[in-house]
Amino acid sequence: MLSTSDNQNQSKDNKSNSSVPKENGFNTHLVKVENLETTFYLNSGPFRAVNNISYSIDKGKTLGIVGESGCGKSVTSFSLMRLIEKPGKITNGKFTLGGKSILDLPEKEMEDVRGGEMAMIFQEPMTALNPVLTIGYQIDEQVLRHKKVSPKEAKERSIEMLKLVGIPSPESRYLNYPHQLSGGMRQRAMIAMALSCDPQFLIADEPTTALDVTIQAQILELIQTLQSQFHMSVQFITHDLGVISEVSDDVLVMYGGQMCEQTTTTELFLNPRHPYTAALIDSRPKLGQRPSRLKTIEGSVPAPHELPAGCPFVNRCPRAKSECSHQKPPMKSVGLNHTVACFNPL
Amino acid sequence: MTTYILRRLIQTLVVIVLLSYVCFYLMTLMPGDPVELMIQSNPKITSEDIARLRDLYGLDQPAYQRYGSWVKTILSGDLGYSRTYRVPVQELMGPRLWNTFYLSFLSLGLSLLIALPMGIYSALKPGSKVDYLVNFFSFGGISIPSFWLGLMLIIIFAVQLGVLPAGGTETIGVSDSATNWSILFDRMKYLILPTLSLSVQQIGGFVRYVRSSMMEAMRNDFIRTAKAKGLERGVVIWKHGFRNALIPLITIIALSFSGLFSGAILTETVFAYQGVGKLVYDSIMANDYNVAMISFIISVSMVLLMNLLADILYGFADPRITYN
């Protein structure tokens, strides 16, 4: 269930769950992000890559974050992991994971959270693994860091994880270097590594983008199987609406570092309200149709310093009104579990 | 791996033989031969005598035949006789080689000891005040001519402060009287200034290499992965960053080691240090071809062997490289 400004709905939810023991005395949202704001202090001036993003993910659920390149979806993920490097900085917001306020933790405690309660898998399985260390070593390293186990137990755990993600003959793969594995196998190894310490929350940053389509399907299925096995919440980042429709329960559409639309996956595809979402869905190829050209969204994503004062999509929007270029549209509810940041929604 | 090393060793040997021939041939092109130097001081010598001497030394034969007989003698263990020093070449070269080895090894060790932490630190904080300072000093180190620095060191430490000897290799007579420790101490005293002046330049170069390869290593995606795994900063920097930065550094270090054997001429000259660099220079100038040829073969072999060593170390440092 999404947390939106839909207060009525939320309170109803809390009431119905009141008999269930709640973790840390909070609600059932495992992940809660409020007004997250990440700024990069560039020579050309400060650039807000992530601007006032709020969402929450329930235990065991998946939130998909969609958007074009440069819309801030990866920066959002790195902000949650607190892996934003200079000149970037998290300038505002709150992020709680199971009731723990992550952004306030001292760096030492944050290291325990990273790779422990919260793990991340990356887009490029080719470069995300260290080429000079064996797969086994790299998984062991994480297990030893977060669990009180002996090196022998860590090795057992690593091999068990490699088996779990469907890598054949895991004992011999354990000794392999990344370059001895195919792209799909490497991504499986990455997943094995990320899940080795039983995280509650997994951030998957375009994990299938660099893979070919058949492998893509296998990896998606694997993530979903493991998610239910580990009861994890997943934040799935992609620019591929097809992937979103397959994996996520809820969707957050981002544009220019801001939220556009937030709703359930079914609702998003059936009833998109933001002009940007609608245009995205419209530009997908449709089964059984062979147009000479696919539909596109006219124009391109504005450069960081050219972001309009109002709605970031105003320059490309077919439904733009005069107020759109001066005022930022707030997120407002347009139905059950459906919020949109638009003055003139569909 | 073993077959690879063997193959490379054979290749190395072939290159040494080829280059030694080239060098031998070039020496024959130099104006003047040993006989000419011999007869300079004897105005009464007849042209028959000259021809007889030429015949005796085999100088009337073509270069390749002379090269052949030279190789034969070398292989029998006789490196020849130094014309200027009047001693067999091995007696002359042995101690000189060791002296140069001490000097090179010390200065390389010192340079790495200083350059590695400096380069790594400035790579981790690019654009910081420390980084600017490190860059300033490393460019300074590269730019300062080593002979000038050597002279300055002599002026400060030997002439004005009088704490260290201005030049030489050891105090005359020290090896007869004293214990091993005091001999070592005495040698070290003579090594300090040459080592310093040689190191300053090397540090500058090394810092630049270490800094850039470390920066490149830290930009890799797997560094981000390592951080996302919750590893401590130290582990990320050393295990993941430096381990990868090491690969390009291996070549630089191995090659600079081979260069040190022949490249310390200026430093050895300034400090009157009895090393092999000065010997090479002197022997070429004095047409002392036996010494020159052996020195030449040693420096060529050093370069080639260090290259081979670098390639072998590569195989250990980078699992992506395999030798079949």
Coordinates of N, CA and C in Angstrom, one line a residue, chain B residues 151-318:
Chain B
L151 N 75.0 19.0 -5.7 CA 75.9 20.0 -5.2 C 75.4 20.8 -4.0
M152 N 74.1 21.1 -4.1 CA 73.5 21.9 -3.0 C 73.6 21.0 -1.7
L153 N 73.3 19.7 -1.8 CA 73.4 18.9 -0.6 C 74.8 18.9 -0.1
I154 N 75.8 18.8 -1.0 CA 77.2 18.8 -0.5 C 77.5 20.1 0.2
I155 N 77.0 21.2 -0.4 CA 77.3 22.5 0.3 C 76.7 22.6 1.6
I156 N 75.4 22.1 1.8 CA 74.8 22.3 3.1 C 75.3 21.3 4.1
F157 N 75.3 20.0 3.7 CA 75.6 19.0 4.7 C 77.1 18.7 4.9
A158 N 77.8 18.8 3.8 CA 79.3 18.5 4.0 C 80.1 19.8 4.3
V159 N 79.8 20.8 3.5 CA 80.7 22.0 3.7 C 80.2 22.8 4.9
Q160 N 78.9 23.2 5.0 CA 78.5 24.1 6.0 C 78.3 23.4 7.4
L161 N 77.5 22.3 7.3 CA 77.2 21.6 8.6 C 78.3 20.7 8.9
G162 N 79.0 20.1 7.9 CA 80.1 19.2 8.2 C 79.7 17.9 8.8
V163 N 78.5 17.5 8.6 CA 78.0 16.3 9.3 C 78.2 15.0 8.4
L164 N 78.3 15.2 7.1 CA 78.4 14.1 6.2 C 79.5 14.3 5.2
P165 N 80.1 13.2 4.8 CA 81.2 13.3 3.8 C 80.7 13.8 2.5
A166 N 81.6 14.6 1.8 CA 81.2 15.3 0.6 C 81.1 14.3 -0.6
G167 N 81.9 13.2 -0.5 CA 81.9 12.3 -1.6 C 82.7 11.1 -1.2
G168 N 82.8 10.1 -2.1 CA 83.5 8.9 -1.9 C 82.5 7.7 -1.6
T169 N 83.1 6.6 -1.3 CA 82.3 5.4 -1.1 C 82.5 4.9 0.4
E170 N 83.7 4.9 0.9 CA 83.9 4.6 2.3 C 85.2 5.3 2.7
T171 N 85.4 5.4 4.1 CA 86.5 6.0 4.6 C 87.7 5.1 4.4
I172 N 88.8 5.7 3.9 CA 90.0 4.8 3.5 C 90.5 4.1 4.8
G173 N 90.7 2.8 4.7 CA 91.3 2.1 5.8 C 90.3 1.5 6.7
V174 N 89.0 1.8 6.6 CA 88.0 1.4 7.6 C 87.8 -0.1 7.5
S175 N 88.0 -0.7 6.4 CA 87.7 -2.1 6.3 C 88.7 -3.0 7.0
D176 N 89.9 -2.4 7.2 CA 90.9 -3.3 7.8 C 90.7 -3.4 9.3
S177 N 90.3 -2.2 10.0 CA 90.4 -2.2 11.4 C 89.1 -2.5 12.1
A178 N 88.0 -2.1 11.5 CA 86.8 -2.1 12.3 C 85.9 -3.3 12.2
T179 N 84.9 -3.4 13.1 CA 83.9 -4.4 13.1 C 82.9 -4.3 11.9
N180 N 82.2 -5.3 11.6 CA 81.2 -5.3 10.5 C 80.2 -4.1 10.7
W181 N 79.8 -3.9 11.9 CA 78.8 -2.9 12.1 C 79.3 -1.5 11.8
S182 N 80.6 -1.2 12.2 CA 81.1 0.1 12.0 C 81.4 0.3 10.5
I183 N 81.7 -0.8 9.8 CA 81.9 -0.7 8.3 C 80.5 -0.3 7.7
L184 N 79.5 -1.0 8.1 CA 78.1 -0.7 7.6 C 77.8 0.7 7.8
F185 N 78.0 1.2 9.1 CA 77.7 2.5 9.5 C 78.5 3.5 8.6
D186 N 79.7 3.2 8.4 CA 80.6 4.1 7.6 C 80.0 4.1 6.1
R187 N 79.7 3.0 5.6 CA 79.1 3.0 4.2 C 77.9 3.8 4.1
M188 N 77.0 3.6 5.1 CA 75.7 4.3 5.1 C 75.9 5.9 5.1
K189 N 76.9 6.3 5.9 CA 77.2 7.7 5.9 C 77.5 8.3 4.5
Y190 N 78.2 7.5 3.7 CA 78.6 7.9 2.4 C 77.4 7.8 1.4
L191 N 76.4 6.9 1.8 CA 75.3 6.7 0.9 C 74.2 7.7 1.0
I192 N 74.1 8.4 2.2 CA 73.0 9.2 2.5 C 72.7 10.3 1.4
L193 N 73.7 11.1 1.1 CA 73.6 12.2 0.2 C 73.3 11.8 -1.3
P194 N 74.0 10.8 -1.8 CA 73.7 10.3 -3.2 C 72.3 9.7 -3.2
T195 N 71.9 9.0 -2.2 CA 70.6 8.4 -2.2 C 69.5 9.5 -2.2
L196 N 69.7 10.5 -1.3 CA 68.8 11.6 -1.3 C 68.6 12.3 -2.6
S197 N 69.7 12.6 -3.3 CA 69.6 13.4 -4.5 C 69.0 12.5 -5.6
L198 N 69.3 11.2 -5.6 CA 68.7 10.3 -6.6 C 67.2 10.2 -6.3
S199 N 66.8 10.1 -5.0 CA 65.4 9.9 -4.7 C 64.5 11.0 -5.0
V200 N 64.9 12.2 -4.8 CA 64.1 13.4 -5.0 C 63.4 13.4 -6.3
Q201 N 64.2 13.1 -7.3 CA 63.7 13.0 -8.7 C 62.7 11.9 -8.9
Q202 N 63.1 10.7 -8.4 CA 62.3 9.5 -8.5 C 60.9 9.7 -7.8
I203 N 61.0 10.3 -6.6 CA 59.7 10.5 -5.8 C 58.8 11.3 -6.7
G204 N 59.3 12.4 -7.3 CA 58.4 13.2 -8.1 C 57.7 12.4 -9.2
G205 N 58.4 11.6 -9.9 CA 57.8 10.8 -11.0 C 56.8 9.8 -10.4
F206 N 57.3 9.1 -9.4 CA 56.4 8.0 -8.8 C 55.1 8.6 -8.3
V207 N 55.2 9.8 -7.6 CA 54.0 10.3 -7.0 C 53.0 10.6 -8.2
R208 N 53.4 11.1 -9.3 CA 52.5 11.3 -10.4 C 51.9 10.0 -10.9
Y209 N 52.7 9.0 -11.0 CA 52.1 7.7 -11.5 C 51.1 7.1 -10.4
V210 N 51.6 7.1 -9.2 CA 50.7 6.5 -8.1 C 49.4 7.3 -8.0
R211 N 49.5 8.6 -8.1 CA 48.3 9.4 -7.9 C 47.3 9.1 -9.1
S212 N 47.8 9.1 -10.3 CA 46.9 8.9 -11.4 C 46.3 7.5 -11.5
S213 N 47.2 6.5 -11.2 CA 46.6 5.1 -11.3 C 45.7 4.9 -10.1
M214 N 45.9 5.5 -9.0 CA 45.0 5.3 -7.8 C 43.7 6.0 -8.1
M215 N 43.8 7.2 -8.7 CA 42.5 7.9 -9.0 C 41.7 7.1 -9.9
E216 N 42.4 6.6 -10.9 CA 41.6 5.8 -11.9 C 41.0 4.6 -11.3
A217 N 41.8 3.9 -10.4 CA 41.2 2.7 -9.7 C 40.0 3.1 -8.9
M218 N 40.1 4.2 -8.2 CA 39.0 4.6 -7.3 C 37.7 5.0 -8.1
R219 N 37.9 5.3 -9.4 CA 36.7 5.7 -10.2 C 35.9 4.5 -10.7
N220 N 36.5 3.3 -10.5 CA 35.8 2.1 -11.0 C 34.5 1.8 -10.3
D221 N 33.6 1.2 -11.1 CA 32.3 0.8 -10.5 C 32.4 -0.1 -9.3
F222 N 33.4 -1.0 -9.3 CA 33.5 -2.0 -8.2 C 33.9 -1.3 -6.9
I223 N 34.4 -0.1 -6.9 CA 34.7 0.6 -5.7 C 33.3 1.0 -5.0
R224 N 32.4 1.4 -5.9 CA 31.0 1.7 -5.4 C 30.4 0.4 -4.8
T225 N 30.6 -0.7 -5.5 CA 30.1 -2.0 -5.0 C 30.7 -2.3 -3.7
A226 N 32.0 -2.1 -3.5 CA 32.6 -2.4 -2.3 C 32.1 -1.5 -1.2
K227 N 31.8 -0.3 -1.5 CA 31.2 0.6 -0.5 C 29.8 0.2 -0.1
A228 N 29.1 -0.2 -1.2 CA 27.7 -0.7 -0.9 C 27.6 -2.0 -0.1
K229 N 28.7 -2.7 -0.1 CA 28.8 -3.9 0.8 C 29.0 -3.6 2.2
G230 N 29.2 -2.3 2.5 CA 29.4 -1.9 3.9 C 30.8 -2.0 4.4
L231 N 31.8 -2.3 3.5 CA 33.2 -2.4 3.9 C 33.7 -1.1 4.4
E232 N 34.7 -1.2 5.4 CA 35.3 0.0 5.9 C 36.1 0.7 4.9
R233 N 36.3 1.9 5.1 CA 37.0 2.8 4.1 C 38.4 2.2 3.8
G234 N 39.1 1.8 4.8 CA 40.4 1.2 4.6 C 40.4 0.0 3.7
V235 N 39.5 -0.8 3.9 CA 39.4 -2.0 3.1 C 39.1 -1.7 1.6
V236 N 38.2 -0.7 1.4 CA 37.8 -0.3 0.1 C 39.1 0.3 -0.6
I237 N 39.8 1.1 0.1 CA 41.0 1.8 -0.5 C 42.1 0.8 -0.8
W238 N 42.4 -0.1 0.2 CA 43.6 -0.9 0.0 C 43.2 -2.2 -0.8
K239 N 42.2 -2.9 -0.4 CA 41.9 -4.2 -1.0 C 41.3 -4.0 -2.4
H240 N 40.5 -3.0 -2.6 CA 39.9 -2.8 -3.9 C 40.5 -1.8 -4.7
G241 N 40.9 -0.6 -4.1 CA 41.5 0.4 -4.9 C 42.9 0.2 -5.2
F242 N 43.7 0.1 -4.2 CA 45.2 0.0 -4.4 C 45.6 -1.3 -5.1
R243 N 44.9 -2.4 -4.8 CA 45.2 -3.6 -5.4 C 45.0 -3.5 -7.0
N244 N 44.1 -2.7 -7.4 CA 44.0 -2.5 -8.9 C 44.9 -1.5 -9.4
A245 N 45.2 -0.5 -8.6 CA 46.2 0.6 -9.0 C 47.6 0.0 -9.1
L246 N 47.8 -1.1 -8.4 CA 49.2 -1.7 -8.4 C 49.6 -2.2 -9.8
I247 N 48.6 -2.6 -10.6 CA 48.9 -3.3 -11.9 C 49.8 -2.4 -12.8
P248 N 49.3 -1.1 -13.1 CA 50.2 -0.3 -13.9 C 51.5 0.1 -13.2
L249 N 51.5 0.1 -11.9 CA 52.7 0.6 -11.2 C 53.8 -0.4 -11.3
I250 N 53.5 -1.7 -11.5 CA 54.5 -2.7 -11.5 C 55.5 -2.4 -12.6
T251 N 55.0 -2.1 -13.8 CA 55.9 -1.8 -14.9 C 56.8 -0.6 -14.6
I252 N 56.2 0.4 -14.1 CA 57.0 1.6 -13.8 C 58.1 1.3 -12.9
I253 N 57.8 0.6 -11.8 CA 58.8 0.3 -10.8 C 59.9 -0.6 -11.3
A254 N 59.5 -1.6 -12.0 CA 60.5 -2.6 -12.6 C 61.4 -1.9 -13.5
L255 N 60.8 -1.0 -14.4 CA 61.7 -0.4 -15.4 C 62.6 0.7 -14.8
S256 N 62.1 1.4 -13.8 CA 62.9 2.4 -13.2 C 64.1 1.7 -12.4
F257 N 63.9 0.5 -12.0 CA 64.9 -0.2 -11.3 C 66.1 -0.5 -12.3
S258 N 65.7 -0.9 -13.5 CA 66.7 -1.3 -14.5 C 67.4 0.0 -14.9
G259 N 66.7 1.1 -15.0 CA 67.3 2.4 -15.4 C 68.3 2.9 -14.4
L260 N 68.1 2.5 -13.1 CA 68.9 3.0 -12.0 C 70.4 2.6 -12.2
F261 N 70.5 1.4 -12.8 CA 71.9 0.8 -12.9 C 72.8 1.7 -13.9
S262 N 72.1 2.2 -14.9 CA 73.0 3.0 -15.8 C 72.7 4.5 -15.7
G263 N 71.6 4.8 -15.0 CA 71.2 6.2 -15.0 C 71.8 7.0 -13.9
A264 N 72.6 6.4 -13.0 CA 73.1 7.2 -11.8 C 74.4 7.9 -12.1
I265 N 74.8 8.0 -13.4 CA 76.1 8.5 -13.8 C 76.3 9.9 -13.1
L266 N 75.3 10.8 -13.3 CA 75.5 12.1 -12.8 C 75.7 12.1 -11.3
T267 N 74.8 11.4 -10.6 CA 74.9 11.4 -9.2 C 76.2 10.8 -8.7
E268 N 76.6 9.7 -9.4 CA 77.9 9.0 -9.0 C 79.1 10.0 -9.2
T269 N 79.0 10.7 -10.3 CA 80.1 11.6 -10.6 C 80.2 12.8 -9.6
V270 N 79.0 13.4 -9.3 CA 79.0 14.5 -8.3 C 79.6 14.1 -7.0
F271 N 79.2 12.9 -6.5 CA 79.6 12.4 -5.2 C 80.8 11.5 -5.3
A272 N 81.5 11.5 -6.4 CA 82.7 10.6 -6.6 C 82.4 9.2 -6.0
Y273 N 81.2 8.7 -6.3 CA 80.8 7.4 -5.7 C 81.3 6.4 -6.7
Q274 N 82.0 5.4 -6.2 CA 82.6 4.3 -7.0 C 81.6 3.3 -7.5
G275 N 80.7 3.8 -8.4 CA 79.7 2.9 -8.9 C 79.9 2.6 -10.4
V276 N 79.0 1.9 -11.0 CA 79.2 1.4 -12.3 C 78.9 2.4 -13.4
G277 N 78.0 3.4 -13.0 CA 77.6 4.4 -14.0 C 78.8 5.2 -14.5
K278 N 79.6 5.7 -13.5 CA 80.8 6.5 -13.8 C 81.8 5.7 -14.6
L279 N 81.9 4.4 -14.3 CA 82.8 3.5 -15.0 C 82.4 3.4 -16.4
V280 N 81.2 3.2 -16.7 CA 80.7 3.1 -18.1 C 81.1 4.3 -18.9
Y281 N 80.8 5.5 -18.3 CA 81.1 6.7 -19.0 C 82.6 6.8 -19.3
D282 N 83.4 6.6 -18.3 CA 84.9 6.7 -18.4 C 85.4 5.7 -19.4
S283 N 84.9 4.5 -19.4 CA 85.4 3.4 -20.3 C 85.1 3.8 -21.8
I284 N 84.0 4.3 -22.0 CA 83.7 4.7 -23.4 C 84.6 5.8 -23.9
M285 N 84.7 6.8 -23.0 CA 85.6 8.0 -23.4 C 87.0 7.5 -23.6
A286 N 87.5 6.6 -22.8 CA 88.9 6.2 -22.9 C 89.1 5.0 -23.8
N287 N 88.1 4.6 -24.6 CA 88.2 3.5 -25.5 C 88.6 2.2 -24.8
D288 N 88.1 2.1 -23.6 CA 88.3 0.8 -22.8 C 87.2 -0.1 -23.1
Y289 N 87.3 -0.7 -24.3 CA 86.2 -1.5 -24.9 C 85.8 -2.7 -24.1
N290 N 86.7 -3.4 -23.5 CA 86.3 -4.6 -22.7 C 85.4 -4.2 -21.6
V291 N 85.7 -3.1 -20.9 CA 84.8 -2.7 -19.8 C 83.5 -2.2 -20.4
A292 N 83.6 -1.4 -21.5 CA 82.4 -0.8 -22.0 C 81.4 -1.9 -22.5
M293 N 81.9 -2.9 -23.2 CA 81.1 -4.0 -23.7 C 80.4 -4.7 -22.5
I294 N 81.1 -5.0 -21.5 CA 80.5 -5.8 -20.3 C 79.4 -4.9 -19.7
S295 N 79.8 -3.6 -19.4 CA 78.8 -2.7 -18.8 C 77.5 -2.6 -19.7
F296 N 77.8 -2.5 -21.0 CA 76.7 -2.4 -21.9 C 75.8 -3.7 -21.8
I297 N 76.4 -4.8 -21.8 CA 75.6 -6.1 -21.7 C 74.9 -6.2 -20.4
I298 N 75.5 -5.7 -19.3 CA 74.8 -5.7 -18.0 C 73.6 -4.8 -18.1
S299 N 73.7 -3.6 -18.6 CA 72.5 -2.7 -18.6 C 71.4 -3.2 -19.5
V300 N 71.8 -3.7 -20.7 CA 70.8 -4.3 -21.6 C 70.1 -5.5 -20.9
S301 N 70.9 -6.3 -20.3 CA 70.2 -7.5 -19.6 C 69.3 -7.0 -18.5
M302 N 69.7 -6.0 -17.7 CA 68.9 -5.5 -16.7 C 67.5 -5.0 -17.2
V303 N 67.6 -4.2 -18.3 CA 66.3 -3.7 -18.9 C 65.4 -4.9 -19.3
L304 N 66.0 -5.8 -20.0 CA 65.2 -6.9 -20.5 C 64.7 -7.8 -19.4
L305 N 65.6 -8.1 -18.4 CA 65.1 -9.0 -17.3 C 64.1 -8.3 -16.5
M306 N 64.2 -7.0 -16.3 CA 63.2 -6.3 -15.5 C 61.9 -6.3 -16.2
N307 N 61.9 -6.1 -17.5 CA 60.7 -6.2 -18.3 C 60.1 -7.6 -18.2
L308 N 60.9 -8.6 -18.2 CA 60.4 -10.0 -18.1 C 59.7 -10.1 -16.7
L309 N 60.4 -9.6 -15.7 CA 59.9 -9.7 -14.3 C 58.6 -9.0 -14.2
A310 N 58.5 -7.8 -14.8 CA 57.3 -7.0 -14.8 C 56.1 -7.9 -15.4
D311 N 56.4 -8.5 -16.5 CA 55.4 -9.3 -17.2 C 54.9 -10.5 -16.3
I312 N 55.9 -11.1 -15.7 CA 55.5 -12.2 -14.8 C 54.7 -11.7 -13.6
L313 N 55.1 -10.6 -13.0 CA 54.4 -10.1 -11.9 C 53.0 -9.7 -12.3
Y314 N 52.8 -9.2 -13.5 CA 51.5 -8.9 -14.1 C 50.6 -10.0 -13.9
G315 N 51.1 -11.2 -14.3 CA 50.3 -12.4 -14.3 C 49.8 -12.7 -12.9
F316 N 50.6 -12.4 -11.9 CA 50.1 -12.6 -10.5 C 49.1 -11.5 -10.1
A317 N 49.4 -10.3 -10.5 CA 48.6 -9.1 -10.0 C 47.3 -9.1 -10.7
D318 N 47.2 -9.5 -12.0 CA 46.0 -9.4 -12.7 C 45.5 -10.8 -13.2

